[in-house]
mmCIF file of C-alpha atoms in Angstrom:
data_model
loop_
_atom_site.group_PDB
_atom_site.id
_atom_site.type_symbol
_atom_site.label_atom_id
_atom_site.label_comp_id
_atom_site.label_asym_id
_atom_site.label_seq_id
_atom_site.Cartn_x
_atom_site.Cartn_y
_atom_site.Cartn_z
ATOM 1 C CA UNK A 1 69.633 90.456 119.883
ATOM 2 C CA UNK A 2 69.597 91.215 116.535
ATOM 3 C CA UNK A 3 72.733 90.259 114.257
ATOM 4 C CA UNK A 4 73.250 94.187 113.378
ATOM 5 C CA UNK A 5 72.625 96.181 116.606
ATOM 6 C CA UNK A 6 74.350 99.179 118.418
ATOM 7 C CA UNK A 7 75.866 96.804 121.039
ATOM 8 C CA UNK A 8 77.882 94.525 117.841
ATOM 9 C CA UNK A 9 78.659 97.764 116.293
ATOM 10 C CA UNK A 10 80.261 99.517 118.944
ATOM 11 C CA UNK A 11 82.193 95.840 119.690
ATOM 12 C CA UNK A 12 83.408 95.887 116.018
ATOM 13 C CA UNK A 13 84.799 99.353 116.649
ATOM 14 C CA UNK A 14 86.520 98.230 119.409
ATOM 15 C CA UNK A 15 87.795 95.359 117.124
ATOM 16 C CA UNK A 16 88.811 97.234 114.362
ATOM 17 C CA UNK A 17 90.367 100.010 115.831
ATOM 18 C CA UNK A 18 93.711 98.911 116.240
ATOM 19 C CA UNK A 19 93.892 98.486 112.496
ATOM 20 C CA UNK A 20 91.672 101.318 110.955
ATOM 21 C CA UNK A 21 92.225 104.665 112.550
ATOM 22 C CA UNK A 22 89.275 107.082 112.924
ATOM 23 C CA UNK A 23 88.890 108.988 109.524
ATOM 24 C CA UNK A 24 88.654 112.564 109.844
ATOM 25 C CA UNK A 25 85.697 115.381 108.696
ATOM 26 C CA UNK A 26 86.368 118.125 106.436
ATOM 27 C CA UNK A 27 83.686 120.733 106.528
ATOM 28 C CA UNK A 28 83.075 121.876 102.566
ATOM 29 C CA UNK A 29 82.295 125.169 101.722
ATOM 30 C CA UNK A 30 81.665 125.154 98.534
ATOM 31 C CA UNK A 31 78.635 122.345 98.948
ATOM 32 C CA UNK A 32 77.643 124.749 102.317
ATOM 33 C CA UNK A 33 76.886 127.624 99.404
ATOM 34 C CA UNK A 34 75.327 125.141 97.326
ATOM 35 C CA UNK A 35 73.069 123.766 99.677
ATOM 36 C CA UNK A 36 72.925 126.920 102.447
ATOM 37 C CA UNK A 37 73.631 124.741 105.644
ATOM 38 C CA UNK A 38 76.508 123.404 107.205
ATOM 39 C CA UNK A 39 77.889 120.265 105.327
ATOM 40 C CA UNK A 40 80.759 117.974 106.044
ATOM 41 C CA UNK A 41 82.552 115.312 104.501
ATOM 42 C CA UNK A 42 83.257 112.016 106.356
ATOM 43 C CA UNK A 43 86.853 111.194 104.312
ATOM 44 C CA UNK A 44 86.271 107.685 104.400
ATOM 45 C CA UNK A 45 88.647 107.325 100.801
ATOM 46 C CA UNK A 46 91.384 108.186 103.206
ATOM 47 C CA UNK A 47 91.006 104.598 104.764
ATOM 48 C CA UNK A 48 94.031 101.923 104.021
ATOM 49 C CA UNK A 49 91.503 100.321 101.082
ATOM 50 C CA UNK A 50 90.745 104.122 99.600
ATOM 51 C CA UNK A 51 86.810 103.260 101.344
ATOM 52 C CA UNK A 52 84.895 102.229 103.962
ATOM 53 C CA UNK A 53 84.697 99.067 102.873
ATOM 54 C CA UNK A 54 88.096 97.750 105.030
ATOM 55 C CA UNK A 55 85.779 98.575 108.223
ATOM 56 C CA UNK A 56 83.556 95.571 107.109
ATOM 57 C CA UNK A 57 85.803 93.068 105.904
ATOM 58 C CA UNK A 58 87.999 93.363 108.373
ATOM 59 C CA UNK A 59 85.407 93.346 111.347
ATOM 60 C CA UNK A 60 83.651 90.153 109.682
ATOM 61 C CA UNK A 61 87.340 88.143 108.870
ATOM 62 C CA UNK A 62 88.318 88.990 112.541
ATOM 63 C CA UNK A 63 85.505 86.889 113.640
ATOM 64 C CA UNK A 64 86.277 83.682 112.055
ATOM 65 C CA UNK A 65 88.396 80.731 113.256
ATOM 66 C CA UNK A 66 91.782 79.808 112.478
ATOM 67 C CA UNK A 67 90.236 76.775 111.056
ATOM 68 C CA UNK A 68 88.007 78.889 108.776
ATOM 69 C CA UNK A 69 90.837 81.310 107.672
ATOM 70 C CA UNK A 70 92.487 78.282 106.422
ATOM 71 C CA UNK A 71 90.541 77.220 103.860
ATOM 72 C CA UNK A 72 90.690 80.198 102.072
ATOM 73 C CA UNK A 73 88.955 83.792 101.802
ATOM 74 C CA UNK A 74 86.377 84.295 98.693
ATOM 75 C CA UNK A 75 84.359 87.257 97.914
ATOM 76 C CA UNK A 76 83.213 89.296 94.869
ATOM 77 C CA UNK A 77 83.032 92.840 94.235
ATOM 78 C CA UNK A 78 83.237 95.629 91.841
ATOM 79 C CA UNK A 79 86.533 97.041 93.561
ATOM 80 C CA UNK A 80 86.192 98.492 97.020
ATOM 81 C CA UNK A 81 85.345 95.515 99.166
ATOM 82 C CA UNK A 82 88.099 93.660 97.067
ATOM 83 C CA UNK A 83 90.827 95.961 98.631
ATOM 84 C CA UNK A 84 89.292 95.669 102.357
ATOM 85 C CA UNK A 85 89.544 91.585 101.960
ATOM 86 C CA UNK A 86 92.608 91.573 100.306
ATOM 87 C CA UNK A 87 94.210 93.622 102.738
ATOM 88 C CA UNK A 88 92.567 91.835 106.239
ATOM 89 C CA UNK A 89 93.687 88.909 104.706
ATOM 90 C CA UNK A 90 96.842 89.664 104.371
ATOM 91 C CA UNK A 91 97.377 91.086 107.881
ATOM 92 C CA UNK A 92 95.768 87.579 108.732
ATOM 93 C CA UNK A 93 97.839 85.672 106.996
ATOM 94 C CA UNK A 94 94.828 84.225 104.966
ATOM 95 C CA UNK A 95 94.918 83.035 101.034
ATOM 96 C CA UNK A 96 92.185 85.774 99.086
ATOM 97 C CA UNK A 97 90.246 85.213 96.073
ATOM 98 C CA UNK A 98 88.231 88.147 94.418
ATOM 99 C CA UNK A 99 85.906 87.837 91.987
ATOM 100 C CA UNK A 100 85.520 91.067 90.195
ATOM 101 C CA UNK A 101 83.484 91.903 87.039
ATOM 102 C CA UNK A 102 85.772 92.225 83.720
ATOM 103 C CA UNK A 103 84.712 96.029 83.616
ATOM 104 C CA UNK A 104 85.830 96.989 87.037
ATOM 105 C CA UNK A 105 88.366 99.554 87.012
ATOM 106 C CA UNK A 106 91.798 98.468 86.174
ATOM 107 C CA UNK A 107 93.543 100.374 89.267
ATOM 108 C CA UNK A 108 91.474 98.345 91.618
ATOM 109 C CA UNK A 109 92.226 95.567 90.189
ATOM 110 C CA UNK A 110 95.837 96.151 90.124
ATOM 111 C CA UNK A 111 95.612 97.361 94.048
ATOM 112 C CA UNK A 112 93.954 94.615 94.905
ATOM 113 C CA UNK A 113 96.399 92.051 93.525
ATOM 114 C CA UNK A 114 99.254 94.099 95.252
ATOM 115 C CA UNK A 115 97.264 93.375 98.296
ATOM 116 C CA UNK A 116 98.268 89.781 97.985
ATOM 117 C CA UNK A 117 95.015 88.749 96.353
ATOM 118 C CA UNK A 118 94.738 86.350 93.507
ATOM 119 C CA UNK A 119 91.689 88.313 91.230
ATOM 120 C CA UNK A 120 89.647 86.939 88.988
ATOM 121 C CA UNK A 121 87.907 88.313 86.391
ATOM 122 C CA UNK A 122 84.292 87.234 85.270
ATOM 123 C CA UNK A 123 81.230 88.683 84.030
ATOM 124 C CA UNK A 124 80.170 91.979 82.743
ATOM 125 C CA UNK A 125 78.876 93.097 86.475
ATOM 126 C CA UNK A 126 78.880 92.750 89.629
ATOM 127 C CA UNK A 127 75.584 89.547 89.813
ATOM 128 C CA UNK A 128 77.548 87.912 87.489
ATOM 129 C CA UNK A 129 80.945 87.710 89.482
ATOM 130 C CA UNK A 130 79.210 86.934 92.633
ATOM 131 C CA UNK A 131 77.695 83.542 91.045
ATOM 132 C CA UNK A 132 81.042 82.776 90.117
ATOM 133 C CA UNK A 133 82.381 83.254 93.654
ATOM 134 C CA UNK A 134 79.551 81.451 95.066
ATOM 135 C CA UNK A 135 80.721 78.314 93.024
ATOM 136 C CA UNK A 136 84.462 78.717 93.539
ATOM 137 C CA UNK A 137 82.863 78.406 97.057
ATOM 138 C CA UNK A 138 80.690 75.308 97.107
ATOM 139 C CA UNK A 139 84.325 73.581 94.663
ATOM 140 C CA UNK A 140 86.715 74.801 97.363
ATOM 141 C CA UNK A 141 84.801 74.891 100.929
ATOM 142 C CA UNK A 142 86.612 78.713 101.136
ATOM 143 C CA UNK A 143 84.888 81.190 103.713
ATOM 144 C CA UNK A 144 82.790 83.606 101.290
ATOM 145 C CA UNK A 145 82.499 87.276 102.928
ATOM 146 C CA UNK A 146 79.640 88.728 101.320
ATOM 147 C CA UNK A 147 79.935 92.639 100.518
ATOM 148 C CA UNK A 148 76.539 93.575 101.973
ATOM 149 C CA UNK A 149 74.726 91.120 103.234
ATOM 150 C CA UNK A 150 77.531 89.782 105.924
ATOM 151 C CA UNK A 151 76.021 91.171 109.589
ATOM 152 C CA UNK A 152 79.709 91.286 110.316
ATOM 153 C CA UNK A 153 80.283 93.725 107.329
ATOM 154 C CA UNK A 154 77.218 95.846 108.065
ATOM 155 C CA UNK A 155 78.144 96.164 111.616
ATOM 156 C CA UNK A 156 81.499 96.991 110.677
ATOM 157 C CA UNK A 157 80.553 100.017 107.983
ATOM 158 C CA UNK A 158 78.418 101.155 111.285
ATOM 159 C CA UNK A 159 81.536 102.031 113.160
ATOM 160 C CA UNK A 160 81.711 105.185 110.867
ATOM 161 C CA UNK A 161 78.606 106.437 112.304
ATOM 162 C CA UNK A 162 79.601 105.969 115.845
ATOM 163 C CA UNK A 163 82.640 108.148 114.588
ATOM 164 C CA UNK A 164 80.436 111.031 112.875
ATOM 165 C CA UNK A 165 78.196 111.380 115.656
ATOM 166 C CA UNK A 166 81.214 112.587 118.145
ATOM 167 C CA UNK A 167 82.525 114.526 115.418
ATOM 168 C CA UNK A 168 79.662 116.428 114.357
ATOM 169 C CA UNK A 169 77.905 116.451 117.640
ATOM 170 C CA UNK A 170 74.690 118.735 115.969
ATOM 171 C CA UNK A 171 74.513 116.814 112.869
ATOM 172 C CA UNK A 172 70.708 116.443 111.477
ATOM 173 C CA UNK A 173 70.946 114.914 108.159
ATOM 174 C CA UNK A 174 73.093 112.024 106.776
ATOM 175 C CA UNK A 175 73.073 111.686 103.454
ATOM 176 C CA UNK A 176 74.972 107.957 102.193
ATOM 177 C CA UNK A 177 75.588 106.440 98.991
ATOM 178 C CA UNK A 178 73.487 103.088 98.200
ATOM 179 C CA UNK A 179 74.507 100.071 96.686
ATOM 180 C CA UNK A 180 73.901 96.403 98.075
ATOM 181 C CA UNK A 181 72.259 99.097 101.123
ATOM 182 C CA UNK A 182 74.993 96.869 103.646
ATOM 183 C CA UNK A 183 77.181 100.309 104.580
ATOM 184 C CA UNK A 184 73.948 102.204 105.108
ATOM 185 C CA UNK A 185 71.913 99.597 106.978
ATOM 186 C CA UNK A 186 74.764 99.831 109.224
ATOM 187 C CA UNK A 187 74.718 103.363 109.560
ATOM 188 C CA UNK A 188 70.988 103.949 110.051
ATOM 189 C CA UNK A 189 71.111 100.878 112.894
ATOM 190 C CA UNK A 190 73.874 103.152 114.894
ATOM 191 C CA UNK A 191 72.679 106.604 114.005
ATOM 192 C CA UNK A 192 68.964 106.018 115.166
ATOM 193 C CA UNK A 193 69.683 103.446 118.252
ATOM 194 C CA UNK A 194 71.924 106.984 119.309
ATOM 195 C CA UNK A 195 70.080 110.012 118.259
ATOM 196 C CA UNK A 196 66.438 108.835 116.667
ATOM 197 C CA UNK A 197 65.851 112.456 115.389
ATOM 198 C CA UNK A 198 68.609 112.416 112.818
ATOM 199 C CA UNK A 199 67.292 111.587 109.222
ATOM 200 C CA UNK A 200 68.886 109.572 107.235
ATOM 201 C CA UNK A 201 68.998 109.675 103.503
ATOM 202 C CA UNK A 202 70.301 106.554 101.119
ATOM 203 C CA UNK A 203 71.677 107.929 97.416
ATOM 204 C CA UNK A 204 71.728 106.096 94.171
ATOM 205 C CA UNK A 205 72.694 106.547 90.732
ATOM 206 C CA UNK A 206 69.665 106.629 88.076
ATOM 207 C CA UNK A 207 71.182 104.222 86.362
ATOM 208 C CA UNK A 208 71.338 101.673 89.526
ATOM 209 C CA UNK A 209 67.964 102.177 91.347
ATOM 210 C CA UNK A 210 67.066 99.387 92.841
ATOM 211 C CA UNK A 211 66.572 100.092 96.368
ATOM 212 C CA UNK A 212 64.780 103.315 95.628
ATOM 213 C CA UNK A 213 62.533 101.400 93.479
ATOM 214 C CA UNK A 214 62.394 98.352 96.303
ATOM 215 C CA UNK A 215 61.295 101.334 98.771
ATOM 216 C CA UNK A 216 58.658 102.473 96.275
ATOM 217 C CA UNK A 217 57.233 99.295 95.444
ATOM 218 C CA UNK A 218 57.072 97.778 99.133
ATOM 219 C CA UNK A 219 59.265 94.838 97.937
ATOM 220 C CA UNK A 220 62.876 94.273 96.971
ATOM 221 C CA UNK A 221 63.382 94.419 93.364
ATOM 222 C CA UNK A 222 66.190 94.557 90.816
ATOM 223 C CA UNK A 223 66.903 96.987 88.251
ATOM 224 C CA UNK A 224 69.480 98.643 86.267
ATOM 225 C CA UNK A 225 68.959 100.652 83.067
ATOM 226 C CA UNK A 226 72.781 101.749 82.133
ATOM 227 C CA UNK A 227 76.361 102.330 82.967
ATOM 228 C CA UNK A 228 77.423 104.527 86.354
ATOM 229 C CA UNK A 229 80.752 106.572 87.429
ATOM 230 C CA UNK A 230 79.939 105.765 90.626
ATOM 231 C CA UNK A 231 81.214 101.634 89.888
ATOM 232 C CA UNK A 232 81.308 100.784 93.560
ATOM 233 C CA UNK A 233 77.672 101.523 94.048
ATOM 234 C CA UNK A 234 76.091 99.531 90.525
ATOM 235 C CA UNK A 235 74.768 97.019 91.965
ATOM 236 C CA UNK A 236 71.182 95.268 89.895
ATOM 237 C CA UNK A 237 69.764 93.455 93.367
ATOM 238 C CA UNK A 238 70.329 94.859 96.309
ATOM 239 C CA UNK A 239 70.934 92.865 99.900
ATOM 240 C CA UNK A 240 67.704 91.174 101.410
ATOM 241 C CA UNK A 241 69.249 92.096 104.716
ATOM 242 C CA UNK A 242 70.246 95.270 104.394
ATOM 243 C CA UNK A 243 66.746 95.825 102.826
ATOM 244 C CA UNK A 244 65.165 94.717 105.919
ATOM 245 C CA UNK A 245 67.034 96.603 107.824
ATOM 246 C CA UNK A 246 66.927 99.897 106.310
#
């Protein structure tokens, strides 16, 4: 079986459930007269972590060992996925260090520390604090959950899907944001194992294209020509997993 299949994402609902409630839809009128169809908003920034990135880290942390909990949680991010590890490992009891660039927003950084997290800044973006988590790691023999390219994290952002398709039982389009491509890989997997007729469409900003231009070019690729709003989704180099998947 594959490591991100419908079977392991309907398991890490069942896993995950007890913690992270279903989030609810709001139909939106105002983008139903932009777009002259039926649209609705899956409110995942009503989650404990403000994103769907708790469904992730908690599903992957879940799955380790006592043992592996112990020697510490490490992961980088630009925000979001900060909060979800932060707070998993503090329902877990587990010591968290985040690796975030020196840009990232200043409330996330601030949430995430309330979490229980020790943060630490490096780097101008989001490459460069991952290579600094990924030696913190091979120093400290901590457990690194990677934002994206973690099956247990892509099988965990899948659980939303599972959610949206009872809640919008004649959806036809899905449209998701894309950064490392690990929420949407999950979401594709569960969407089209269920209901192969649905399309599903993966967003980026301009300035952060690099799976568009990975999907145009037949090969992953990096690329990033600028600064983004949208922080939690600049990302240079998307996941090699994720890619493969989506």
């Amino acid at each position: 079986m594959s490591e991100v299949s419908l079977e392991k994402i309907r398991e890490a609902l069942q896993r995950i459930r007890p913690i992270v409630p279903e989030s609810s839809v709001k139909e939106s009128l105002y983008l139903q007269r932009r777009t002259g169809v039926r649209t609705f908003l899956k409110l995942e920034n009503l989650n404990l972590s403000g994103s769907f990135k708790i469904r992730g880290a908690l599903n992957a942390l879940l799955r380790l060992g006592k043992d592996e909990l112990a020697r510490g949680v490490i992961a980088a991010s630009a925000g979001n996925h900060a909060q979800g590890v932060a707070y998993a490992c503090k329902l877990l009891g587990a010591r968290a260090t985040i690796f975030m660039p020196e840009r990232a927003p200043l409330v996330k950084a601030e949430s995430t520390r309330e979490l229980g997290a020790e943060v630490r800044l490096s780097g101008n973006s989001y490459d460069e604090a991952f290579r600094a988590a990924r030696a913190f790691r091979e120093e400290t023999g901590g457990v690194l959950v990677h934002g994206f390219e973690d099956p247990g994290v892509m099988n965990g952002q899948g659980t939303l899907a599972l959610e949206l398709l009872e809640q919008v039982p004649d959806l036809g389009l899905v449209v998701a944001s894309v950064g490392g491509g690990g929420m949407i890989a999950g979401v594709a997997t569960a969407v089209k194992a269920v209901r192969p007729d649905i399309v599903v469409v993966g967003v980026q900003s301009s300035a952060f294209p690099a799976m568009q231009r990975s999907f145009a070019g037949g090969h992953l690729v990096s690329g990033s020509s600028g600064s983004t709003i949208a922080d939690g989704i600049a990302i240079s180099k998307p996941g090699k997993h994720p890619y493969e998947i989506i």
